[in-house]
XYZ file of C-alpha atoms in Angstrom:
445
model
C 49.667 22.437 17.680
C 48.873 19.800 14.841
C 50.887 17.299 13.091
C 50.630 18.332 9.059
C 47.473 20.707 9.409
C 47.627 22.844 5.937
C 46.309 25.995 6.695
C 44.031 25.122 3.349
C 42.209 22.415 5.264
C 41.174 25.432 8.037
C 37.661 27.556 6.688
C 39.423 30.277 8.393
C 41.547 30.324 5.462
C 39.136 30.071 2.755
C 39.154 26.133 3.027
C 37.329 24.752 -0.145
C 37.367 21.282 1.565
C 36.031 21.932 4.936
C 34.319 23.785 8.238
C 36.878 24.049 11.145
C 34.251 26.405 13.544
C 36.223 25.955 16.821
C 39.567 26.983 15.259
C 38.113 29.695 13.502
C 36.482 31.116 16.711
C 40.724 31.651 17.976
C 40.771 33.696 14.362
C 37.773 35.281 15.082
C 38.669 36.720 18.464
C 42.094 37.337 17.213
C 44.528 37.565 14.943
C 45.395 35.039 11.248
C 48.613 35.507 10.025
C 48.707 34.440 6.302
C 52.671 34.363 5.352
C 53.692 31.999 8.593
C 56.337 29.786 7.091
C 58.558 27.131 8.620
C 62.562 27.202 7.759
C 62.713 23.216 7.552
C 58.823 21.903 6.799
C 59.148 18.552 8.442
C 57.766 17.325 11.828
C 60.656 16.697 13.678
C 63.396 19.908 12.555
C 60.145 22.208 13.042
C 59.616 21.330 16.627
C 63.070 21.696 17.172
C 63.133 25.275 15.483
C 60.024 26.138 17.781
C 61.347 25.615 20.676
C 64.712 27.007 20.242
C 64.086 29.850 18.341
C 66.785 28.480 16.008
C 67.680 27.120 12.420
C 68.420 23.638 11.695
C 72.035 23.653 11.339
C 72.504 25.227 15.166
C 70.360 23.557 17.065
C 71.015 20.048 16.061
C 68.143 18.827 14.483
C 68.394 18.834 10.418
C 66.276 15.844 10.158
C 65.051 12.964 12.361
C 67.963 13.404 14.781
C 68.092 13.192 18.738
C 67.420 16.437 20.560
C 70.106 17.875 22.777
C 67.673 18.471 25.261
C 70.473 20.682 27.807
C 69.889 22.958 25.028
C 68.413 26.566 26.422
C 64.776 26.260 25.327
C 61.430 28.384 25.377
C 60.211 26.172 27.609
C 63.325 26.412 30.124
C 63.618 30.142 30.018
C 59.870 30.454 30.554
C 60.534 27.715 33.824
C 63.000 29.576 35.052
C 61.187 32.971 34.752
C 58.409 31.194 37.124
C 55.752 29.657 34.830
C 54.319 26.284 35.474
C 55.627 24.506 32.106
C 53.559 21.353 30.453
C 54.069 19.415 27.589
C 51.552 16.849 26.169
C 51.169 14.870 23.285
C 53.909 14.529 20.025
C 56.812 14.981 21.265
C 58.932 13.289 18.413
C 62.149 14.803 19.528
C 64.005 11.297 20.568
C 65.488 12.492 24.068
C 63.157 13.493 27.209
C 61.723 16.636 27.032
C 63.765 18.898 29.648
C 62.458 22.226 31.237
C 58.815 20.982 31.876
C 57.267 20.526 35.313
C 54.881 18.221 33.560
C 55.096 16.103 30.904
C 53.320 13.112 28.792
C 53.932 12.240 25.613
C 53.589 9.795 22.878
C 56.308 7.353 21.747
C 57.660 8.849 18.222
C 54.744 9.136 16.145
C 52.335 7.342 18.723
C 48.811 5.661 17.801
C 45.537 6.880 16.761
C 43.824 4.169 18.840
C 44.454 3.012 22.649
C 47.759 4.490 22.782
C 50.485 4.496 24.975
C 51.997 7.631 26.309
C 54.983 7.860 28.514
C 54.311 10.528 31.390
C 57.209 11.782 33.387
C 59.289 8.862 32.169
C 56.653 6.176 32.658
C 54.754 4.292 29.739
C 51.178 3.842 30.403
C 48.612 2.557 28.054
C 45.201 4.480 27.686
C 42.042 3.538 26.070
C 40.209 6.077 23.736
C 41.477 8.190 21.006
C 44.611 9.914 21.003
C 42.939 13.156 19.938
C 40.231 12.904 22.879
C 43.507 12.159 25.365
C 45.699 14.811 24.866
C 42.658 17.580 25.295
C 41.793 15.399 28.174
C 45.973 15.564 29.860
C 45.961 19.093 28.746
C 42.737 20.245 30.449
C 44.011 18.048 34.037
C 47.123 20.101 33.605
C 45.387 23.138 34.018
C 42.766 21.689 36.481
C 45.741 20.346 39.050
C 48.317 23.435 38.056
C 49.491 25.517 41.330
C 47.405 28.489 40.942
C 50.065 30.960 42.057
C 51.884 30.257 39.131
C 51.468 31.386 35.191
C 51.440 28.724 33.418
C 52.995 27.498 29.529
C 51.646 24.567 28.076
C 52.243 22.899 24.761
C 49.063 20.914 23.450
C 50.313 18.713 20.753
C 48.227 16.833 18.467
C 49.172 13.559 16.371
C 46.668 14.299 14.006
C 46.204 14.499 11.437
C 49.091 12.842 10.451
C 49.578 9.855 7.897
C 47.871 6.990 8.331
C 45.323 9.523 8.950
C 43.046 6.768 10.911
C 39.943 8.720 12.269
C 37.571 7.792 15.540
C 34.135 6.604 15.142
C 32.598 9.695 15.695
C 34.019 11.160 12.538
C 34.659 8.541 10.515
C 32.107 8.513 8.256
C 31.803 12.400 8.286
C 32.283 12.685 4.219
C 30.573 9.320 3.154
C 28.357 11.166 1.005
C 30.555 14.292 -0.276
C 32.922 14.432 -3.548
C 35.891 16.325 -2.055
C 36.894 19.169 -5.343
C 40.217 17.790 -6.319
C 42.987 20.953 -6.401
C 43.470 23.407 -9.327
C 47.040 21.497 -9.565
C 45.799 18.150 -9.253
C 47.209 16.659 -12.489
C 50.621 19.105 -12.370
C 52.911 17.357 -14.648
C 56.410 19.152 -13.207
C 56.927 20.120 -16.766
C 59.290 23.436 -15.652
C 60.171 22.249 -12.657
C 63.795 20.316 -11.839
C 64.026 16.743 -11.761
C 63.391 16.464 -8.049
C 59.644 17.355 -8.658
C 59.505 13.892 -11.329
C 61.588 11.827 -8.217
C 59.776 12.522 -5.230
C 57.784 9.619 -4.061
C 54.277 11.006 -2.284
C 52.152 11.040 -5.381
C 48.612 10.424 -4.939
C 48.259 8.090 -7.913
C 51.545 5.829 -7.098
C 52.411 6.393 -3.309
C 49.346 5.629 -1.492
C 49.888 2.558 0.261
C 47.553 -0.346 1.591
C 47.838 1.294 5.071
C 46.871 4.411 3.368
C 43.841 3.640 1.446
C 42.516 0.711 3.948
C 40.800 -1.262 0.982
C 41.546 -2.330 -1.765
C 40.530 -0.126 -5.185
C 37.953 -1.161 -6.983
C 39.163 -3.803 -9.860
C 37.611 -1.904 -12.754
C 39.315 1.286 -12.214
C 42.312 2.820 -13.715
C 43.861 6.059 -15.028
C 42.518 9.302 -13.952
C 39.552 7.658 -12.099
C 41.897 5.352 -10.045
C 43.434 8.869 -9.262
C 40.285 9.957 -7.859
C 38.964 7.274 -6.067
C 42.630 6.985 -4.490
C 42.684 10.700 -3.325
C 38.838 10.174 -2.023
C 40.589 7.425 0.095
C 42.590 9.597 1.603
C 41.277 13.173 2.068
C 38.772 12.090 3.641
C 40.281 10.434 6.302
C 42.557 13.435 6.836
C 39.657 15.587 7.213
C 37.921 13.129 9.318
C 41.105 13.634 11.510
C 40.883 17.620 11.636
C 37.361 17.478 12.525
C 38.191 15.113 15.621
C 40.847 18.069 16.300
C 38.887 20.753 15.799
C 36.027 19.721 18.434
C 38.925 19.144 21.071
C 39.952 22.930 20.281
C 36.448 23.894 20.993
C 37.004 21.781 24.515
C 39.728 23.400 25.108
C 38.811 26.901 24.526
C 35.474 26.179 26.432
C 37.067 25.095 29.447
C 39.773 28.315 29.869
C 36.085 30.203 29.589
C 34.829 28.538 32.095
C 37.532 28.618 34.260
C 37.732 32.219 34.466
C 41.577 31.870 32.232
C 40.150 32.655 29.128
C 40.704 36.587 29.524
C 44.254 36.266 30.693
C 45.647 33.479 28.180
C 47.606 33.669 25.186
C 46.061 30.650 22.883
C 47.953 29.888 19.292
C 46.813 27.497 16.925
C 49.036 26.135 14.701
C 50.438 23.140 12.874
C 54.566 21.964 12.462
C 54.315 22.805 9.080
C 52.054 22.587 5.897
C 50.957 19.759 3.461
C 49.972 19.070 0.138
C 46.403 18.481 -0.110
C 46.609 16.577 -3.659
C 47.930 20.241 -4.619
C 50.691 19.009 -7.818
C 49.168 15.447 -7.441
C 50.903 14.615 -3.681
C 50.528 14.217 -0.171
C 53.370 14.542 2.789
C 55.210 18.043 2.378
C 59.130 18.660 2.765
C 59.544 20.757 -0.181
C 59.647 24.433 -0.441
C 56.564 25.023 -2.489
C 53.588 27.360 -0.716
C 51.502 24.349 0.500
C 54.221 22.708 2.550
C 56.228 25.988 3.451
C 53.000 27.095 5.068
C 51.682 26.983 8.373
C 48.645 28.064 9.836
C 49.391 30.635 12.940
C 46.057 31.880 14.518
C 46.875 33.463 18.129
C 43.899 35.157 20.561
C 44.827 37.344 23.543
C 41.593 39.260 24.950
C 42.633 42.757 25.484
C 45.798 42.635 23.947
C 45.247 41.649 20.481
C 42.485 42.899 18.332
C 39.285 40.430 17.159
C 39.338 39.338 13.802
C 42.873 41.035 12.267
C 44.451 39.372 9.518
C 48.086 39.957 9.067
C 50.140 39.491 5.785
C 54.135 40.391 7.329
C 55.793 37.605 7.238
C 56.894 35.153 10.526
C 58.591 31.918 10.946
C 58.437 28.895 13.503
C 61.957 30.326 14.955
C 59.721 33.820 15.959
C 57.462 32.054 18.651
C 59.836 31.405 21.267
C 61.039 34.884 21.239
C 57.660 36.394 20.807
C 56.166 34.269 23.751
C 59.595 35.481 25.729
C 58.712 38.945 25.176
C 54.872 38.406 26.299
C 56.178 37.039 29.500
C 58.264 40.179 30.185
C 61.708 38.357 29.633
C 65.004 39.555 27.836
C 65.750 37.728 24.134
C 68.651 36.008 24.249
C 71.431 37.169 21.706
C 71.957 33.853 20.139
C 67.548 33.141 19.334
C 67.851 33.213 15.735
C 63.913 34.361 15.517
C 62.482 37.696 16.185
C 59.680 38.443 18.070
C 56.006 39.500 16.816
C 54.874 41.211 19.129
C 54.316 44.356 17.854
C 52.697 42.839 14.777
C 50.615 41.536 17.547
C 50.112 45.191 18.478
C 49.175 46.687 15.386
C 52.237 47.645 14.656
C 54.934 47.446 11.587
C 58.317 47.149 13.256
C 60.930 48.991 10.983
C 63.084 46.659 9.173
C 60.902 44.014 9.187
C 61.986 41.263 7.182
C 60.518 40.747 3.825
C 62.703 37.256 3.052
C 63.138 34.185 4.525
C 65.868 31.128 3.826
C 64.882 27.639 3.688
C 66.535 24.680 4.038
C 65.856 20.796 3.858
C 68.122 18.352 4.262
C 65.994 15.093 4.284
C 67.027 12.601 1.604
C 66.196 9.401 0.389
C 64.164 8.127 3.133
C 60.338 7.931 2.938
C 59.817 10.444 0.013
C 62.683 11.268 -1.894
C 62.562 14.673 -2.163
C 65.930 16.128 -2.965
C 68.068 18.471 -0.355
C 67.273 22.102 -1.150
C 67.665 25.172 -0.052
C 66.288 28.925 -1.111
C 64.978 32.271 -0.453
C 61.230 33.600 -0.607
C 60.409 37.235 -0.879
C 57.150 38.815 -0.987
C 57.243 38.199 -4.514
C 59.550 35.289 -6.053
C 60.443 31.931 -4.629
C 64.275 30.861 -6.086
C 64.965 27.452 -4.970
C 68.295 25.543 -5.603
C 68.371 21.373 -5.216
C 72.223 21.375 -4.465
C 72.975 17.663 -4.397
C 71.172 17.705 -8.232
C 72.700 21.143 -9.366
C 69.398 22.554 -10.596
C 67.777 26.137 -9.568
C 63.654 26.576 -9.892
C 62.599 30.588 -9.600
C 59.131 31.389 -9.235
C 57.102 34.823 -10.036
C 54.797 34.480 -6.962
C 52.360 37.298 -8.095
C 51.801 35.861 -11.590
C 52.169 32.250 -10.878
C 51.164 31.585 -7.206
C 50.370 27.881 -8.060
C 54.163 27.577 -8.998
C 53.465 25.779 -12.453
C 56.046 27.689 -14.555
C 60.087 27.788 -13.081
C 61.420 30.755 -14.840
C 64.609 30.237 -13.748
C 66.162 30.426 -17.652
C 63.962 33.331 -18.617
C 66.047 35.475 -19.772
C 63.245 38.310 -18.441
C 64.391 37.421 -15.199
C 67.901 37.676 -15.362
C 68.696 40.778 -13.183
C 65.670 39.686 -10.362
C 67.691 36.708 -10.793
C 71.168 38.124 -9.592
C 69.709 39.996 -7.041
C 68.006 36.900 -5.622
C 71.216 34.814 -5.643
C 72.963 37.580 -3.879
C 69.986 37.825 -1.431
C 69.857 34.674 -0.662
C 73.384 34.462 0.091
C 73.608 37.045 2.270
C 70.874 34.896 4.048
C 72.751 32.205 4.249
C 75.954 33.480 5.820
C 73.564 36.248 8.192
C 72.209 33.170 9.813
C 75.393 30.828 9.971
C 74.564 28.208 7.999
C 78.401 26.508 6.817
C 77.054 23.692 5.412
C 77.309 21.963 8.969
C 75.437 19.161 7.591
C 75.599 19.090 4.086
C 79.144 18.992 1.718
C 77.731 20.435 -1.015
C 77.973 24.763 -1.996
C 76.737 25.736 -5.643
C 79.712 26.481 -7.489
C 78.586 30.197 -8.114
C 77.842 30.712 -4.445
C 80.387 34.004 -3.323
């Protein structure tokens, strides 16, 4: 896993911006899912919904809280079912991890350069690049793991994540390139509700020093400032994902070489999505498709078919389940998510869900992006910013850039209903009271 890897920065997925060969080659010999979405798109809430297999509001972790790590987690059921468990790299979850044999991991967000990691409770400080480490840990892991066990281990990369500081090696990777800005570059939130105008990650005003690293040139302003600023920093971030993508490669070359390869369940995937200079920002948080996205490419030689691209829809909470029912072990009642297997399979379980519910709860820190919370079907997007009062609805199959909120149309009036009711129903199916927020829309039922 990646820290804020858009699946639109991954060629796999039609990437305009870049070549990511060594991820593709997991998508290649396996299966992309294209509708992978996370149910709270920041770093720390998503890794918490991964490895319980539940929302937000029941496992603790809303936003950048401590992890109850004597929790039941994937990890823990998988230990106790006999797998040699590892975890190495971003950890971000504020408390130890628990139910890992092995584990070293970076303080909170960690450093791209000579950082220092704390393994199995001691802080050590290594020289090299954090990227190049973790693949490093995470290959010794499997070099040194007792070989009458299976094993489980969670490769988690920093990057790219903001400052977005590459190594030498790919640093200068897009010197001489003009990355295409997106078709929603210059979005001006015109429809939207007044928590598009307030959020603070705009590429134009939000870019910081640390950002950028230099200074803009003097004489430039306006739309070419713009430019020049997003240059700055999609390059960087690209640089970043290149650096990860080669480690993949090292990765996947190694369980070939070891013989594993054949036997081995290997995901690729990030904690959530990110804007891309898509509606003029960076960072993600909101429930628009960039951010809401993840990129889920899994390989399993024998089991799951080469090159299959898969459009149901999953979220973060389905991998713990789905990797439970791989390893032959009984879902728990209270696991939120629902496994994929038989997607997996080739198969389209009955009742497969064809919503999902949202929530962020984030707010004012770093970005202020405003508390929301909504429902996305195959088709339409309603979102409802409950601290502002103010609903967006989008028509996903004739706006799938989300310019134009229809949400007063009176066209969509009955959708409308149905949606509200929907995403209601959502709400209360999955036990969300409000447990950390005081606010209910005065029409909710």
């Amino acid at each position: 896993m990646s820290d804020d890897h858009a699946a639109h920065a991954i060629s796999a997925y039609g990437s305009k911006i870049n070549q990511t060969p060594h991820i593709d080659r997991i998508a290649k010999e396996g299966m992309r899912f294209v509708n992978c979405f996370a149910v709270n798109s920041i770093c720390t809430p998503s890794r918490a919904a991964i490895l319980t297999g539940k929302y937000s509001h029941l496992n603790g972790v809303p936003v950048f809280n401590r992890f109850d790590g004597s929790q039941p987690t994937l990890a823990k059921y998988l230990q106790a079912a006999g797998y040699y468990t590892g975890m190495i790299g971003k950890w971000h979850l504020f408390s130890d991890p628990t139910g890992f044999d092995y584990w070293n991991i970076l303080p909170g967000q960690g450093a791209y350069h000579d950082p220092v990691l704390i393994e199995m409770g001691e802080r050590k400080k290594h020289q090299g690049y954090v990227t190049d480490l973790i693949t490093d840990f995470s290959i010794a892991f499997l070099k040194n793991r007792p070989k009458n066990k299976p094993f489980f281990l969670m490769c988690h990369h920093k990057a790219p994540h903001r400052p977005w500081q590459p190594d030498a090696r790919h640093a200068h990777l897009y010197d001489n390139v003009d990355i295409p800005e997106p078709a929603t570059f210059d979005d001006d939130y015109r429809t939207r509700s007044d928590a598009a105008r307030e959020a603070t990650m705009r590429i134009d005003r939000d870019l910081n020093k640390t950002d950028l690293k230099q200074d803009p040139p003097p004489d430039l302003s306006g739309p070419a400032l713009k430019h020049w600023k997003y240059q700055r920093y999609i390059k960087d971030y690209l640089a970043c994902i290149a650096s990860v993508d080669d480690n993949v490669g090292r990765l996947l070359d190694y369980l070939d070489q070891s013989g594993l390869a054949e036997n081995t369940i290997v995901i690729y995937t990030s904690d959530q999505g990110f804007f891309l200079g898509d509606h003029g920002w960076f960072d993600k948080r909101f429930m628009y498709e960039e951010s809401l996205r993840m990129p889920f490419l899994v390989r399993y030689p024998g089991h799951i078919k080469a090159g299959k691209v898969n459009e149901s829809m999953i979220l973060n909470v389905d991998f713990a389940p789905t990797l439970m029912e791989y390893a032959g072990l009984k879902i728990p009642a209270d696991i939120q998510g629902r496994s994929f297997a038989p997607l997996l399979r080739g198969e389209k379980p009955k009742g497969w869900r064809t919503a999902m519910y949202y929530r962020y709860y984030h707010y004012p820190q770093d970005h202020r992006v405003q508390p929301h919370y909504g429902l996305r079907t195959e088709r339409h997007k309603l979102i409802y910013f409950n601290k502002i009062d103010q609903w967006e609805l989008f028509d996903l199959r004739k706006d799938p850039h989300e310019l134009n909120n229809v949400y007063a149309d009176p066209a969509y009036a009955e959708t409308l209903k149905q949606l509200k009711e929907q995403l209601y129903r959502l709400k209360k199916e999955l036990k969300d009271e409000d447990q950390f927020a005081n606010d209910v829309p005065q029409d909710a039922p």
